[in-house]
Amino acid sequence: MSNLIVRLRKSGQMPVAAAALCSVGLLLLGSLYSSNFLSADYLLLQLQIASFLGVVATGAMLVILLGGIDLSVPWVVTVGGVMSAAAAGWWGGAGANFAIPFGIACGALFGLVNGIGVAYLRVPSMIFTLGVNAVAQGLVVVRTGGFAPQDRATPAMHLIATGRSFLGIPNALLVWIVIGSATVFLLHRTMMGRAIYAVGNRERAAYLSGVDTRRVTLLCFVIAGACSAAVGVLLTGYSTKAYQAMGEAYLLPAITAVVLGGTNILGGRGSYLGTVVGVILITLLQSILSVIQIPDMVRQVIYGGIIIVMLLIYGRGRRMTE
């Protein structure tokens, strides 16, 4: 056992293993309340719910690997949902064919703005993305008049979010698998992936070695914006219509899942497997807290506490190596 722990520490996979063990522990704890916690239907339902958080966490991880943070997630998610439903309403039957890509493109546009501000204007990501989040909120309020949007999800959006078209696997989970596989390929099989880790470790050194650090940062924010908007599209399909502040519940859980999975919140280190395990852990934790009726404010305290602890751990480790 001690040899296994040593190997996990050397490989940097200790947080992944710890999160996986915690997930198993939560399942066993939940089974004490109800045997349904270990049923196939329940597990598939949790994976379907985890898919929404997993897609958001994918974009969040890319930005965190750079050493940045994207606080525009809540309202970029809402933009994706509102604009995808609006496209179907604007263009009638033909709009249904463009609703999903249009909503995702709107999110990517906000990601582009974030990337320009952070990469080219050199504004700290926390400040700039918070401002973009406020702008997105204002635009959604202008678009909807401050009320719940009247446009509804298209049948395709509803099918992707709630259907099970292949071997009983939720379509939303298949979407996450596709996005996750593409992310793993990006991070470990492309020059772009190596550049992301290089920028996160030492941006100046990456720049001096020939990496176009501004372009890498820009592309990561664009991908993050597209991922957030894609979740807005999924949520709209899941609930059949968009609604105000539909992304508010995803910012802290997404960041928490990423750092719980071992991604250094200061950038430069992390694996997508860790993010997947972190997402599953957070989803199971949310389920358990809902069953035992823990107030939402307590959940936010838990998420914030985890982020603070991880920041202290990683920040101390970074200072010791410098």
PDB file of C-alpha atoms in Angstrom:
ATOM      1  CA  MET A   1       0.000   0.000   0.000  1.00  0.00           C
ATOM      2  CA  SER A   2       2.810   2.395   0.880  1.00  0.00           C
ATOM      3  CA  ASN A   3       4.476   1.713  -2.475  1.00  0.00           C
ATOM      4  CA  LEU A   4       1.217   2.489  -4.262  1.00  0.00           C
ATOM      5  CA  ILE A   5       0.904   5.794  -2.417  1.00  0.00           C
ATOM      6  CA  VAL A   6       4.486   6.701  -3.303  1.00  0.00           C
ATOM      7  CA  ARG A   7       3.858   5.936  -6.999  1.00  0.00           C
ATOM      8  CA  LEU A   8       0.664   7.996  -6.975  1.00  0.00           C
ATOM      9  CA  ARG A   9       2.498  10.943  -5.461  1.00  0.00           C
ATOM     10  CA  LYS A  10       5.316  10.741  -7.984  1.00  0.00           C
ATOM     11  CA  SER A  11       2.875  10.522 -10.891  1.00  0.00           C
ATOM     12  CA  GLY A  12       0.807  13.439  -9.592  1.00  0.00           C
ATOM     13  CA  GLN A  13      -2.338  11.285  -9.558  1.00  0.00           C
ATOM     14  CA  MET A  14      -2.898  11.344  -5.795  1.00  0.00           C
ATOM     15  CA  PRO A  15      -5.754  13.904  -6.029  1.00  0.00           C
ATOM     16  CA  VAL A  16      -7.436  11.784  -8.705  1.00  0.00           C
ATOM     17  CA  ALA A  17      -7.238   8.663  -6.565  1.00  0.00           C
ATOM     18  CA  ALA A  18      -8.475  10.559  -3.501  1.00  0.00           C
ATOM     19  CA  ALA A  19     -11.431  12.022  -5.420  1.00  0.00           C
ATOM     20  CA  ALA A  20     -12.303   8.576  -6.802  1.00  0.00           C
ATOM     21  CA  LEU A  21     -12.259   7.060  -3.305  1.00  0.00           C
ATOM     22  CA  CYS A  22     -14.442   9.904  -2.021  1.00  0.00           C
ATOM     23  CA  SER A  23     -16.922   9.257  -4.852  1.00  0.00           C
ATOM     24  CA  VAL A  24     -17.165   5.586  -3.885  1.00  0.00           C
ATOM     25  CA  GLY A  25     -17.585   6.621  -0.267  1.00  0.00           C
ATOM     26  CA  LEU A  26     -20.444   8.974  -1.162  1.00  0.00           C
ATOM     27  CA  LEU A  27     -22.204   6.199  -3.071  1.00  0.00           C
ATOM     28  CA  LEU A  28     -21.895   3.879  -0.089  1.00  0.00           C
ATOM     29  CA  LEU A  29     -23.107   6.645   2.213  1.00  0.00           C
ATOM     30  CA  GLY A  30     -26.076   7.307  -0.035  1.00  0.00           C
ATOM     31  CA  SER A  31     -26.957   3.621  -0.089  1.00  0.00           C
ATOM     32  CA  LEU A  32     -27.548   3.868   3.665  1.00  0.00           C
ATOM     33  CA  TYR A  33     -30.449   6.203   2.927  1.00  0.00           C
ATOM     34  CA  SER A  34     -31.767   4.309  -0.066  1.00  0.00           C
ATOM     35  CA  SER A  35     -30.699   1.219  -2.006  1.00  0.00           C
ATOM     36  CA  ASN A  36     -31.541   3.127  -5.205  1.00  0.00           C
ATOM     37  CA  PHE A  37     -28.194   4.945  -4.899  1.00  0.00           C
ATOM     38  CA  LEU A  38     -26.464   1.871  -6.277  1.00  0.00           C
ATOM     39  CA  SER A  39     -28.997   1.106  -9.028  1.00  0.00           C
ATOM     40  CA  ALA A  40     -28.092   1.422 -12.706  1.00  0.00           C
ATOM     41  CA  ASP A  41     -30.918   3.916 -13.327  1.00  0.00           C
ATOM     42  CA  TYR A  42     -29.711   6.200 -10.545  1.00  0.00           C
ATOM     43  CA  LEU A  43     -26.091   6.048 -11.676  1.00  0.00           C
ATOM     44  CA  LEU A  44     -27.042   6.837 -15.282  1.00  0.00           C
ATOM     45  CA  LEU A  45     -29.176   9.748 -14.073  1.00  0.00           C
ATOM     46  CA  GLN A  46     -26.249  11.111 -12.070  1.00  0.00           C
ATOM     47  CA  LEU A  47     -23.958  10.777 -15.083  1.00  0.00           C
ATOM     48  CA  GLN A  48     -26.518  12.627 -17.201  1.00  0.00           C
ATOM     49  CA  ILE A  49     -26.607  15.463 -14.662  1.00  0.00           C
ATOM     50  CA  ALA A  50     -22.811  15.352 -14.364  1.00  0.00           C
ATOM     51  CA  SER A  51     -22.543  15.827 -18.127  1.00  0.00           C
ATOM     52  CA  PHE A  52     -23.781  19.416 -17.879  1.00  0.00           C
ATOM     53  CA  LEU A  53     -21.219  20.256 -15.201  1.00  0.00           C
ATOM     54  CA  GLY A  54     -18.557  18.245 -17.059  1.00  0.00           C
ATOM     55  CA  VAL A  55     -18.835  20.317 -20.228  1.00  0.00           C
ATOM     56  CA  VAL A  56     -18.565  23.573 -18.250  1.00  0.00           C
ATOM     57  CA  ALA A  57     -15.616  22.164 -16.304  1.00  0.00           C
ATOM     58  CA  THR A  58     -13.870  21.282 -19.582  1.00  0.00           C
ATOM     59  CA  GLY A  59     -13.675  24.920 -20.594  1.00  0.00           C
ATOM     60  CA  ALA A  60     -12.876  25.999 -17.042  1.00  0.00           C
ATOM     61  CA  MET A  61      -9.969  23.539 -16.903  1.00  0.00           C
ATOM     62  CA  LEU A  62      -8.343  24.902 -20.065  1.00  0.00           C
ATOM     63  CA  VAL A  63      -8.435  28.426 -18.664  1.00  0.00           C
ATOM     64  CA  ILE A  64      -7.166  27.309 -15.251  1.00  0.00           C
ATOM     65  CA  LEU A  65      -4.286  25.419 -16.890  1.00  0.00           C
ATOM     66  CA  LEU A  66      -3.202  28.783 -18.276  1.00  0.00           C
ATOM     67  CA  GLY A  67      -3.195  30.206 -14.761  1.00  0.00           C
ATOM     68  CA  GLY A  68      -6.379  32.190 -15.404  1.00  0.00           C
ATOM     69  CA  ILE A  69     -10.000  32.027 -14.320  1.00  0.00           C
ATOM     70  CA  ASP A  70     -13.257  32.516 -16.221  1.00  0.00           C
ATOM     71  CA  LEU A  71     -15.952  34.202 -14.127  1.00  0.00           C
ATOM     72  CA  SER A  72     -18.228  34.840 -17.108  1.00  0.00           C
ATOM     73  CA  VAL A  73     -19.575  31.269 -17.003  1.00  0.00           C
ATOM     74  CA  PRO A  74     -22.976  32.008 -15.370  1.00  0.00           C
ATOM     75  CA  TRP A  75     -24.316  34.381 -17.975  1.00  0.00           C
ATOM     76  CA  VAL A  76     -22.497  32.936 -20.979  1.00  0.00           C
ATOM     77  CA  VAL A  77     -24.372  29.707 -20.173  1.00  0.00           C
ATOM     78  CA  THR A  78     -27.574  31.754 -20.128  1.00  0.00           C
ATOM     79  CA  VAL A  79     -26.647  33.443 -23.414  1.00  0.00           C
ATOM     80  CA  GLY A  80     -26.226  30.024 -25.057  1.00  0.00           C
ATOM     81  CA  GLY A  81     -29.633  28.864 -23.878  1.00  0.00           C
ATOM     82  CA  VAL A  82     -31.513  32.071 -24.628  1.00  0.00           C
ATOM     83  CA  MET A  83     -29.994  32.629 -28.055  1.00  0.00           C
ATOM     84  CA  SER A  84     -30.400  29.027 -29.212  1.00  0.00           C
ATOM     85  CA  ALA A  85     -34.096  29.125 -28.335  1.00  0.00           C
ATOM     86  CA  ALA A  86     -34.423  32.603 -29.850  1.00  0.00           C
ATOM     87  CA  ALA A  87     -32.937  31.391 -33.148  1.00  0.00           C
ATOM     88  CA  ALA A  88     -35.725  28.855 -33.500  1.00  0.00           C
ATOM     89  CA  GLY A  89     -38.269  31.582 -32.785  1.00  0.00           C
ATOM     90  CA  TRP A  90     -36.751  34.097 -35.190  1.00  0.00           C
ATOM     91  CA  TRP A  91     -36.355  31.840 -38.214  1.00  0.00           C
ATOM     92  CA  GLY A  92     -39.303  29.497 -37.812  1.00  0.00           C
ATOM     93  CA  GLY A  93     -38.899  25.899 -38.926  1.00  0.00           C
ATOM     94  CA  ALA A  94     -35.567  26.567 -40.622  1.00  0.00           C
ATOM     95  CA  GLY A  95     -34.255  28.076 -37.411  1.00  0.00           C
ATOM     96  CA  ALA A  96     -34.364  24.670 -35.739  1.00  0.00           C
ATOM     97  CA  ASN A  97     -31.436  23.594 -37.897  1.00  0.00           C
ATOM     98  CA  PHE A  98     -29.303  26.521 -36.771  1.00  0.00           C
ATOM     99  CA  ALA A  99     -30.460  26.911 -33.150  1.00  0.00           C
ATOM    100  CA  ILE A 100     -27.744  24.768 -31.553  1.00  0.00           C
ATOM    101  CA  PRO A 101     -24.731  26.070 -33.523  1.00  0.00           C
ATOM    102  CA  PHE A 102     -26.029  29.639 -33.202  1.00  0.00           C
ATOM    103  CA  GLY A 103     -26.231  29.413 -29.414  1.00  0.00           C
ATOM    104  CA  ILE A 104     -22.750  27.884 -29.176  1.00  0.00           C
ATOM    105  CA  ALA A 105     -21.364  30.517 -31.570  1.00  0.00           C
ATOM    106  CA  CYS A 106     -22.730  33.276 -29.319  1.00  0.00           C
ATOM    107  CA  GLY A 107     -20.859  31.764 -26.386  1.00  0.00           C
ATOM    108  CA  ALA A 108     -17.690  31.464 -28.442  1.00  0.00           C
ATOM    109  CA  LEU A 109     -18.032  35.160 -29.314  1.00  0.00           C
ATOM    110  CA  PHE A 110     -18.075  36.083 -25.626  1.00  0.00           C
ATOM    111  CA  GLY A 111     -15.060  33.794 -25.167  1.00  0.00           C
ATOM    112  CA  LEU A 112     -13.330  35.678 -27.972  1.00  0.00           C
ATOM    113  CA  VAL A 113     -13.938  38.963 -26.159  1.00  0.00           C
ATOM    114  CA  ASN A 114     -12.536  37.424 -22.967  1.00  0.00           C
ATOM    115  CA  GLY A 115      -9.494  36.172 -24.845  1.00  0.00           C
ATOM    116  CA  ILE A 116      -8.790  39.549 -26.448  1.00  0.00           C
ATOM    117  CA  GLY A 117      -9.071  41.298 -23.100  1.00  0.00           C
ATOM    118  CA  VAL A 118      -6.814  38.860 -21.270  1.00  0.00           C
ATOM    119  CA  ALA A 119      -4.303  37.989 -23.992  1.00  0.00           C
ATOM    120  CA  TYR A 120      -3.943  41.245 -25.901  1.00  0.00           C
ATOM    121  CA  LEU A 121      -5.111  43.977 -23.510  1.00  0.00           C
ATOM    122  CA  ARG A 122      -3.347  42.203 -20.601  1.00  0.00           C
ATOM    123  CA  VAL A 123      -6.218  42.712 -18.173  1.00  0.00           C
ATOM    124  CA  PRO A 124      -6.256  40.144 -15.311  1.00  0.00           C
ATOM    125  CA  SER A 125      -8.652  37.345 -16.252  1.00  0.00           C
ATOM    126  CA  MET A 126     -10.611  37.574 -13.004  1.00  0.00           C
ATOM    127  CA  ILE A 127     -11.429  41.240 -13.577  1.00  0.00           C
ATOM    128  CA  PHE A 128     -12.094  41.104 -17.309  1.00  0.00           C
ATOM    129  CA  THR A 129     -14.270  37.983 -17.300  1.00  0.00           C
ATOM    130  CA  LEU A 130     -16.292  39.350 -14.392  1.00  0.00           C
ATOM    131  CA  GLY A 131     -16.978  42.435 -16.487  1.00  0.00           C
ATOM    132  CA  VAL A 132     -17.937  40.330 -19.507  1.00  0.00           C
ATOM    133  CA  ASN A 133     -20.291  38.358 -17.270  1.00  0.00           C
ATOM    134  CA  ALA A 134     -22.026  41.615 -16.333  1.00  0.00           C
ATOM    135  CA  VAL A 135     -22.258  42.629 -19.995  1.00  0.00           C
ATOM    136  CA  ALA A 136     -23.758  39.249 -20.900  1.00  0.00           C
ATOM    137  CA  GLN A 137     -26.283  39.614 -18.107  1.00  0.00           C
ATOM    138  CA  GLY A 138     -27.275  43.057 -19.349  1.00  0.00           C
ATOM    139  CA  LEU A 139     -27.695  41.853 -22.924  1.00  0.00           C
ATOM    140  CA  VAL A 140     -29.867  38.927 -21.827  1.00  0.00           C
ATOM    141  CA  VAL A 141     -32.056  41.261 -19.757  1.00  0.00           C
ATOM    142  CA  VAL A 142     -32.406  43.582 -22.764  1.00  0.00           C
ATOM    143  CA  ARG A 143     -33.273  40.621 -25.001  1.00  0.00           C
ATOM    144  CA  THR A 144     -35.884  39.193 -22.613  1.00  0.00           C
ATOM    145  CA  GLY A 145     -37.137  42.372 -20.977  1.00  0.00           C
ATOM    146  CA  GLY A 146     -36.187  40.925 -17.608  1.00  0.00           C
ATOM    147  CA  PHE A 147     -38.746  38.137 -17.856  1.00  0.00           C
ATOM    148  CA  ALA A 148     -38.506  34.463 -18.666  1.00  0.00           C
ATOM    149  CA  PRO A 149     -37.964  34.025 -22.427  1.00  0.00           C
ATOM    150  CA  GLN A 150     -40.994  32.821 -24.369  1.00  0.00           C
ATOM    151  CA  ASP A 151     -39.035  30.881 -26.998  1.00  0.00           C
ATOM    152  CA  ARG A 152     -38.910  27.132 -26.490  1.00  0.00           C
ATOM    153  CA  ALA A 153     -36.274  24.487 -27.158  1.00  0.00           C
ATOM    154  CA  THR A 154     -36.278  22.672 -30.472  1.00  0.00           C
ATOM    155  CA  PRO A 155     -36.998  18.912 -30.622  1.00  0.00           C
ATOM    156  CA  ALA A 156     -33.317  18.299 -31.418  1.00  0.00           C
ATOM    157  CA  MET A 157     -32.218  20.181 -28.296  1.00  0.00           C
ATOM    158  CA  HIS A 158     -34.683  18.226 -26.170  1.00  0.00           C
ATOM    159  CA  LEU A 159     -33.530  14.912 -27.665  1.00  0.00           C
ATOM    160  CA  ILE A 160     -29.847  15.642 -27.055  1.00  0.00           C
ATOM    161  CA  ALA A 161     -30.439  16.754 -23.465  1.00  0.00           C
ATOM    162  CA  THR A 162     -32.886  14.075 -22.321  1.00  0.00           C
ATOM    163  CA  GLY A 163     -32.868  11.230 -24.873  1.00  0.00           C
ATOM    164  CA  ARG A 164     -31.089   7.878 -24.804  1.00  0.00           C
ATOM    165  CA  SER A 165     -30.436   6.958 -28.411  1.00  0.00           C
ATOM    166  CA  PHE A 166     -27.540   4.485 -28.028  1.00  0.00           C
ATOM    167  CA  LEU A 167     -27.605   1.440 -25.721  1.00  0.00           C
ATOM    168  CA  GLY A 168     -29.622   3.331 -23.144  1.00  0.00           C
ATOM    169  CA  ILE A 169     -26.782   5.807 -22.557  1.00  0.00           C
ATOM    170  CA  PRO A 170     -27.978   9.407 -22.042  1.00  0.00           C
ATOM    171  CA  ASN A 171     -27.263  11.535 -25.092  1.00  0.00           C
ATOM    172  CA  ALA A 172     -25.922  14.311 -22.852  1.00  0.00           C
ATOM    173  CA  LEU A 173     -23.321  11.868 -21.536  1.00  0.00           C
ATOM    174  CA  LEU A 174     -22.322  11.010 -25.107  1.00  0.00           C
ATOM    175  CA  VAL A 175     -21.862  14.732 -25.788  1.00  0.00           C
ATOM    176  CA  TRP A 176     -19.568  14.992 -22.756  1.00  0.00           C
ATOM    177  CA  ILE A 177     -17.617  11.917 -23.892  1.00  0.00           C
ATOM    178  CA  VAL A 178     -17.063  13.446 -27.333  1.00  0.00           C
ATOM    179  CA  ILE A 179     -16.001  16.817 -25.904  1.00  0.00           C
ATOM    180  CA  GLY A 180     -13.817  15.135 -23.293  1.00  0.00           C
ATOM    181  CA  SER A 181     -12.114  12.902 -25.872  1.00  0.00           C
ATOM    182  CA  ALA A 182     -11.398  15.929 -28.054  1.00  0.00           C
ATOM    183  CA  THR A 183      -9.956  17.750 -25.033  1.00  0.00           C
ATOM    184  CA  VAL A 184      -7.683  14.834 -24.119  1.00  0.00           C
ATOM    185  CA  PHE A 185      -6.454  14.710 -27.720  1.00  0.00           C
ATOM    186  CA  LEU A 186      -5.873  18.469 -27.682  1.00  0.00           C
ATOM    187  CA  LEU A 187      -3.912  18.413 -24.437  1.00  0.00           C
ATOM    188  CA  HIS A 188      -1.758  15.354 -25.058  1.00  0.00           C
ATOM    189  CA  ARG A 189      -1.431  14.928 -28.817  1.00  0.00           C
ATOM    190  CA  THR A 190      -1.066  18.450 -30.188  1.00  0.00           C
ATOM    191  CA  MET A 191       1.384  21.340 -30.049  1.00  0.00           C
ATOM    192  CA  MET A 192      -1.455  23.462 -28.728  1.00  0.00           C
ATOM    193  CA  GLY A 193      -1.812  21.214 -25.682  1.00  0.00           C
ATOM    194  CA  ARG A 194       1.887  21.390 -24.869  1.00  0.00           C
ATOM    195  CA  ALA A 195       1.732  25.148 -25.288  1.00  0.00           C
ATOM    196  CA  ILE A 196      -1.160  25.387 -22.807  1.00  0.00           C
ATOM    197  CA  TYR A 197       0.876  23.641 -20.109  1.00  0.00           C
ATOM    198  CA  ALA A 198       3.929  25.743 -20.978  1.00  0.00           C
ATOM    199  CA  VAL A 199       2.021  29.008 -20.648  1.00  0.00           C
ATOM    200  CA  GLY A 200       0.580  27.892 -17.333  1.00  0.00           C
ATOM    201  CA  ASN A 201       3.968  26.961 -15.938  1.00  0.00           C
ATOM    202  CA  ARG A 202       5.831  30.069 -17.035  1.00  0.00           C
ATOM    203  CA  GLU A 203       4.306  32.368 -19.636  1.00  0.00           C
ATOM    204  CA  ARG A 204       7.453  34.415 -20.186  1.00  0.00           C
ATOM    205  CA  ALA A 205       9.581  31.303 -20.699  1.00  0.00           C
ATOM    206  CA  ALA A 206       6.990  29.891 -23.116  1.00  0.00           C
ATOM    207  CA  TYR A 207       7.042  33.149 -25.082  1.00  0.00           C
ATOM    208  CA  LEU A 208      10.832  33.169 -25.272  1.00  0.00           C
ATOM    209  CA  SER A 209      10.796  29.575 -26.522  1.00  0.00           C
ATOM    210  CA  GLY A 210       8.652  30.574 -29.490  1.00  0.00           C
ATOM    211  CA  VAL A 211       5.107  29.885 -28.245  1.00  0.00           C
ATOM    212  CA  ASP A 212       2.496  32.370 -29.411  1.00  0.00           C
ATOM    213  CA  THR A 213       1.163  32.799 -25.885  1.00  0.00           C
ATOM    214  CA  ARG A 214      -1.498  35.325 -26.852  1.00  0.00           C
ATOM    215  CA  ARG A 215      -3.026  33.052 -29.480  1.00  0.00           C
ATOM    216  CA  VAL A 216      -3.014  30.089 -27.060  1.00  0.00           C
ATOM    217  CA  THR A 217      -4.786  32.163 -24.415  1.00  0.00           C
ATOM    218  CA  LEU A 218      -7.297  33.468 -26.936  1.00  0.00           C
ATOM    219  CA  LEU A 219      -8.181  29.983 -28.213  1.00  0.00           C
ATOM    220  CA  CYS A 220      -8.625  28.603 -24.690  1.00  0.00           C
ATOM    221  CA  PHE A 221     -11.083  31.343 -23.791  1.00  0.00           C
ATOM    222  CA  VAL A 222     -12.984  30.809 -27.052  1.00  0.00           C
ATOM    223  CA  ILE A 223     -13.288  27.089 -26.280  1.00  0.00           C
ATOM    224  CA  ALA A 224     -14.382  27.889 -22.715  1.00  0.00           C
ATOM    225  CA  GLY A 225     -17.080  30.239 -23.995  1.00  0.00           C
ATOM    226  CA  ALA A 226     -18.311  27.650 -26.476  1.00  0.00           C
ATOM    227  CA  CYS A 227     -18.435  24.983 -23.743  1.00  0.00           C
ATOM    228  CA  SER A 228     -20.436  27.255 -21.436  1.00  0.00           C
ATOM    229  CA  ALA A 229     -22.905  28.097 -24.204  1.00  0.00           C
ATOM    230  CA  ALA A 230     -23.210  24.406 -25.118  1.00  0.00           C
ATOM    231  CA  VAL A 231     -24.343  23.716 -21.562  1.00  0.00           C
ATOM    232  CA  GLY A 232     -26.905  26.497 -21.937  1.00  0.00           C
ATOM    233  CA  VAL A 233     -28.215  24.698 -25.021  1.00  0.00           C
ATOM    234  CA  LEU A 234     -28.364  21.400 -23.104  1.00  0.00           C
ATOM    235  CA  LEU A 235     -30.133  22.978 -20.138  1.00  0.00           C
ATOM    236  CA  THR A 236     -32.663  24.603 -22.455  1.00  0.00           C
ATOM    237  CA  GLY A 237     -33.355  21.246 -24.061  1.00  0.00           C
ATOM    238  CA  TYR A 238     -33.556  19.578 -20.639  1.00  0.00           C
ATOM    239  CA  SER A 239     -36.141  22.050 -19.292  1.00  0.00           C
ATOM    240  CA  THR A 240     -37.722  22.697 -22.750  1.00  0.00           C
ATOM    241  CA  LYS A 241     -37.071  26.457 -22.456  1.00  0.00           C
ATOM    242  CA  ALA A 242     -34.414  28.940 -21.372  1.00  0.00           C
ATOM    243  CA  TYR A 243     -34.664  30.881 -18.131  1.00  0.00           C
ATOM    244  CA  GLN A 244     -32.908  33.745 -16.385  1.00  0.00           C
ATOM    245  CA  ALA A 245     -29.620  33.035 -14.584  1.00  0.00           C
ATOM    246  CA  MET A 246     -29.636  29.399 -15.693  1.00  0.00           C
ATOM    247  CA  GLY A 247     -25.849  29.234 -15.366  1.00  0.00           C
ATOM    248  CA  GLU A 248     -25.543  30.619 -11.828  1.00  0.00           C
ATOM    249  CA  ALA A 249     -25.368  27.124 -10.331  1.00  0.00           C
ATOM    250  CA  TYR A 250     -22.334  26.075 -12.383  1.00  0.00           C
ATOM    251  CA  LEU A 251     -19.504  28.525 -11.697  1.00  0.00           C
ATOM    252  CA  LEU A 252     -18.264  27.412  -8.278  1.00  0.00           C
ATOM    253  CA  PRO A 253     -18.996  23.683  -8.801  1.00  0.00           C
ATOM    254  CA  ALA A 254     -17.064  23.711 -12.088  1.00  0.00           C
ATOM    255  CA  ILE A 255     -13.996  25.371 -10.572  1.00  0.00           C
ATOM    256  CA  THR A 256     -14.229  23.112  -7.523  1.00  0.00           C
ATOM    257  CA  ALA A 257     -14.424  19.986  -9.674  1.00  0.00           C
ATOM    258  CA  VAL A 258     -11.347  21.036 -11.638  1.00  0.00           C
ATOM    259  CA  VAL A 259      -9.195  21.725  -8.584  1.00  0.00           C
ATOM    260  CA  LEU A 260     -10.453  18.632  -6.730  1.00  0.00           C
ATOM    261  CA  GLY A 261      -9.266  16.603  -9.704  1.00  0.00           C
ATOM    262  CA  GLY A 262      -5.721  17.814  -9.164  1.00  0.00           C
ATOM    263  CA  THR A 263      -5.456  20.684 -11.631  1.00  0.00           C
ATOM    264  CA  ASN A 264      -3.219  23.356 -10.128  1.00  0.00           C
ATOM    265  CA  ILE A 265      -5.405  26.423  -9.706  1.00  0.00           C
ATOM    266  CA  LEU A 266      -2.312  28.541 -10.456  1.00  0.00           C
ATOM    267  CA  GLY A 267      -1.864  26.791 -13.800  1.00  0.00           C
ATOM    268  CA  GLY A 268       0.564  24.458 -15.527  1.00  0.00           C
ATOM    269  CA  ARG A 269      -0.443  21.085 -14.120  1.00  0.00           C
ATOM    270  CA  GLY A 270      -3.507  18.855 -14.308  1.00  0.00           C
ATOM    271  CA  SER A 271      -5.159  15.991 -16.165  1.00  0.00           C
ATOM    272  CA  TYR A 272      -8.572  15.691 -17.737  1.00  0.00           C
ATOM    273  CA  LEU A 273      -9.119  12.384 -15.931  1.00  0.00           C
ATOM    274  CA  GLY A 274      -8.880  14.316 -12.689  1.00  0.00           C
ATOM    275  CA  THR A 275     -11.501  16.778 -13.915  1.00  0.00           C
ATOM    276  CA  VAL A 276     -13.843  13.908 -14.820  1.00  0.00           C
ATOM    277  CA  VAL A 277     -13.457  12.357 -11.368  1.00  0.00           C
ATOM    278  CA  GLY A 278     -13.910  15.775  -9.752  1.00  0.00           C
ATOM    279  CA  VAL A 279     -17.125  16.374 -11.696  1.00  0.00           C
ATOM    280  CA  ILE A 280     -18.526  13.005 -10.630  1.00  0.00           C
ATOM    281  CA  LEU A 281     -17.567  13.694  -7.014  1.00  0.00           C
ATOM    282  CA  ILE A 282     -19.243  17.108  -7.005  1.00  0.00           C
ATOM    283  CA  THR A 283     -22.383  15.682  -8.648  1.00  0.00           C
ATOM    284  CA  LEU A 284     -22.665  12.896  -6.063  1.00  0.00           C
ATOM    285  CA  LEU A 285     -21.989  15.394  -3.282  1.00  0.00           C
ATOM    286  CA  GLN A 286     -24.798  17.617  -4.569  1.00  0.00           C
ATOM    287  CA  SER A 287     -27.117  14.627  -4.688  1.00  0.00           C
ATOM    288  CA  ILE A 288     -26.286  13.591  -1.121  1.00  0.00           C
ATOM    289  CA  LEU A 289     -26.687  17.153   0.168  1.00  0.00           C
ATOM    290  CA  SER A 290     -30.076  17.391  -1.567  1.00  0.00           C
ATOM    291  CA  VAL A 291     -31.245  14.120  -0.027  1.00  0.00           C
ATOM    292  CA  ILE A 292     -30.330  15.232   3.483  1.00  0.00           C
ATOM    293  CA  GLN A 293     -31.787  18.688   2.712  1.00  0.00           C
ATOM    294  CA  ILE A 294     -28.683  20.802   3.229  1.00  0.00           C
ATOM    295  CA  PRO A 295     -29.432  24.448   2.249  1.00  0.00           C
ATOM    296  CA  ASP A 296     -27.869  25.805  -0.924  1.00  0.00           C
ATOM    297  CA  MET A 297     -25.947  28.417   1.049  1.00  0.00           C
ATOM    298  CA  VAL A 298     -24.092  25.647   2.888  1.00  0.00           C
ATOM    299  CA  ARG A 299     -23.139  24.064  -0.437  1.00  0.00           C
ATOM    300  CA  GLN A 300     -21.674  27.353  -1.604  1.00  0.00           C
ATOM    301  CA  VAL A 301     -19.643  27.543   1.612  1.00  0.00           C
ATOM    302  CA  ILE A 302     -18.321  24.019   0.941  1.00  0.00           C
ATOM    303  CA  TYR A 303     -17.335  24.860  -2.652  1.00  0.00           C
ATOM    304  CA  GLY A 304     -15.685  28.114  -1.638  1.00  0.00           C
ATOM    305  CA  GLY A 305     -13.839  26.425   1.219  1.00  0.00           C
ATOM    306  CA  ILE A 306     -12.430  23.764  -1.109  1.00  0.00           C
ATOM    307  CA  ILE A 307     -11.188  26.419  -3.544  1.00  0.00           C
ATOM    308  CA  ILE A 308      -9.529  28.407  -0.731  1.00  0.00           C
ATOM    309  CA  VAL A 309      -7.812  25.314   0.690  1.00  0.00           C
ATOM    310  CA  MET A 310      -6.565  24.250  -2.743  1.00  0.00           C
ATOM    311  CA  LEU A 311      -5.320  27.774  -3.462  1.00  0.00           C
ATOM    312  CA  LEU A 312      -3.374  27.782  -0.200  1.00  0.00           C
ATOM    313  CA  ILE A 313      -1.861  24.358  -0.932  1.00  0.00           C
ATOM    314  CA  TYR A 314      -0.900  25.127  -4.526  1.00  0.00           C
ATOM    315  CA  GLY A 315       0.195  28.660  -3.745  1.00  0.00           C
ATOM    316  CA  ARG A 316       2.513  27.436  -1.007  1.00  0.00           C
ATOM    317  CA  GLY A 317       3.909  24.760  -3.302  1.00  0.00           C
ATOM    318  CA  ARG A 318       4.569  27.269  -6.095  1.00  0.00           C
ATOM    319  CA  ARG A 319       6.400  29.627  -3.755  1.00  0.00           C
ATOM    320  CA  MET A 320       8.585  26.825  -2.394  1.00  0.00           C
ATOM    321  CA  THR A 321       9.735  25.869  -5.896  1.00  0.00           C
ATOM    322  CA  GLU A 322      10.570  29.408  -6.952  1.00  0.00           C
TER     323      GLU A 322
END
